[in-house]
């Protein structure tokens, strides 16, 4: 009989959990132990030198954290994975672990706010040049990459205007220039998009968002080519931004329902986007699942679902109008995070672009009346009715 490759809905449940950590115990335990003891000094040394499987010290590796790394690794179809205490911890470890002074990074303007800060504030301090291109200007990105690029950093869909980047096209350009291609796959999740199959060398995740899905733990992961992951692991092991086993446990527990949640969230988001598109108080809806979205064709080619994230602009263009609408929503947290089972809303002015002035947001093409909407798993009828009654305040 041919051995079947498990589908994602099976892998989210089983990947990394085929062997029991404690014999007969079916669930992954929280191994809340800083160190691991060895009576035999030879065995201890072999494990310490990586010649034998095992754990020495939880800043380096830990059995619970190990299962999380294996699971995300398998879901992304990667060779290796490592983790860190948050999404930003893994992104900064990836960049600082791989780059050296004198090198050149090409990325886009619409990366996650924290990532953008690394490019504009921290890497330049170490004489690493960071070029941030207009997010959907593929030609400009290709041109900058061809000029010399050690690391190409991409994110799609982006925050908060949900732009789409052609990953296959740009990873090709990156490879040609000899660059390491890194993709932040937080918004799409491996259920909707697998950047490694499109040519990326590394995929980074804020597991805090959809992977965990319950907004109760911070975590980050990177997976991809083993040689690169090992370098990042080595840097993280030394700087110590390690993932806590309790957080890893919570994320793992959330990940078991990832396929189910994303399937529901894809459906809900598409329906919400269509509903808002025809709503009299709404000017524009940004969602790649809509046929008239600028990146719809690219998204259709590289994503198997369009994701839970959308944003929309009110006709009344003021932050005050945004405040009035979102404070009336009954089934949405007005909060800075995203990717949870609950619907979460917020304007860029308090979420993704809180560190920018009104003028800077304007210059970046981010309208003040934009509302970011992270669609939850609630009943779609309830969500639509809730939006409708909240938007009625503007009538
Ligand atoms: C939230 C987020 C991050 C940062 O993750 P943290 O876990 O909050 O540190 C990075 N990238 C994207 C796309 C995010 O949404």
Short mmCIF file of N, CA and C and ligand atoms in Angstrom, two decimals, residues 85-89 91 112 115 153 155 157 159 184 186-187 205-209 218-220 338, ligand 1:
data_model
loop_
_atom_site.label_atom_id
_atom_site.label_comp_id
_atom_site.label_asym_id
_atom_site.label_seq_id
_atom_site.Cartn_x
_atom_site.Cartn_y
_atom_site.Cartn_z
N UNK A 85 10.48 33.39 22.16
CA UNK A 85 9.45 33.79 23.13
C UNK A 85 8.32 34.63 22.54
N UNK A 86 8.48 35.17 21.34
CA UNK A 86 7.40 35.92 20.69
C UNK A 86 7.70 35.97 19.19
N UNK A 87 6.76 36.50 18.44
CA UNK A 87 7.00 36.68 17.01
C UNK A 87 8.17 37.62 16.77
N UNK A 88 8.18 38.74 17.49
CA UNK A 88 9.28 39.69 17.31
C UNK A 88 10.62 39.10 17.72
N UNK A 89 10.60 38.23 18.75
CA UNK A 89 11.86 37.59 19.17
C UNK A 89 12.40 36.71 18.04
N UNK A 91 11.72 37.02 14.81
CA UNK A 91 12.08 37.85 13.65
C UNK A 91 13.42 38.55 13.90
N UNK A 112 5.03 44.22 9.27
CA UNK A 112 4.54 44.41 10.63
C UNK A 112 5.33 45.55 11.32
N UNK A 115 8.70 44.79 12.93
CA UNK A 115 9.69 44.40 11.93
C UNK A 115 10.21 45.65 11.22
N UNK A 153 13.19 40.16 2.57
CA UNK A 153 12.20 39.89 3.61
C UNK A 153 10.82 40.30 3.13
N UNK A 155 6.33 39.84 3.35
CA UNK A 155 5.18 39.54 4.21
C UNK A 155 3.95 39.67 3.33
N UNK A 157 -0.47 38.17 3.26
CA UNK A 157 -1.00 39.53 3.13
C UNK A 157 -0.43 40.46 4.21
N UNK A 159 -0.34 44.16 6.65
CA UNK A 159 -1.05 44.86 7.70
C UNK A 159 -0.96 46.36 7.45
N UNK A 184 7.21 36.27 6.25
CA UNK A 184 6.35 36.25 7.45
C UNK A 184 4.99 35.72 7.02
N UNK A 186 2.45 34.89 9.09
CA UNK A 186 1.52 34.98 10.22
C UNK A 186 0.07 35.14 9.78
N UNK A 187 -0.19 36.04 8.83
CA UNK A 187 -1.57 36.32 8.44
C UNK A 187 -2.21 35.14 7.71
N UNK A 205 6.88 33.10 11.94
CA UNK A 205 5.51 33.18 12.45
C UNK A 205 5.45 33.88 13.79
N UNK A 206 4.46 34.74 13.95
CA UNK A 206 4.03 35.09 15.29
C UNK A 206 2.97 34.06 15.64
N UNK A 207 3.37 33.06 16.42
CA UNK A 207 2.43 31.99 16.82
C UNK A 207 1.39 32.51 17.81
N UNK A 208 1.67 33.72 18.31
CA UNK A 208 0.74 34.44 19.19
C UNK A 208 -0.63 34.61 18.53
N UNK A 209 -0.64 34.68 17.23
CA UNK A 209 -1.85 35.00 16.49
C UNK A 209 -2.61 33.71 16.14
N UNK A 218 2.22 34.18 24.08
CA UNK A 218 3.12 34.74 23.06
C UNK A 218 4.10 33.66 22.62
N UNK A 219 4.36 33.58 21.32
CA UNK A 219 5.37 32.64 20.82
C UNK A 219 5.73 32.99 19.39
N UNK A 220 6.91 32.55 18.98
CA UNK A 220 7.34 32.74 17.60
C UNK A 220 8.08 31.53 17.10
N UNK A 338 -4.63 40.12 16.99
CA UNK A 338 -5.43 39.57 15.89
C UNK A 338 -5.26 38.06 15.90
C1 LIG B 1 1.98 40.16 15.69
C2 LIG B 1 2.85 40.01 14.53
C3 LIG B 1 4.24 39.90 14.67
C4 LIG B 1 4.91 39.99 16.02
O1 LIG B 1 4.53 38.93 16.87
P1 LIG B 1 4.54 39.01 18.47
O2 LIG B 1 4.22 37.61 18.85
O3 LIG B 1 3.51 40.00 18.88
O4 LIG B 1 5.90 39.44 18.88
C5 LIG B 1 4.99 39.73 13.53
N1 LIG B 1 4.43 39.68 12.31
C6 LIG B 1 3.11 39.80 12.13
C7 LIG B 1 2.55 39.73 10.75
C8 LIG B 1 2.27 39.96 13.22
O5 LIG B 1 0.95 40.09 13.04
#
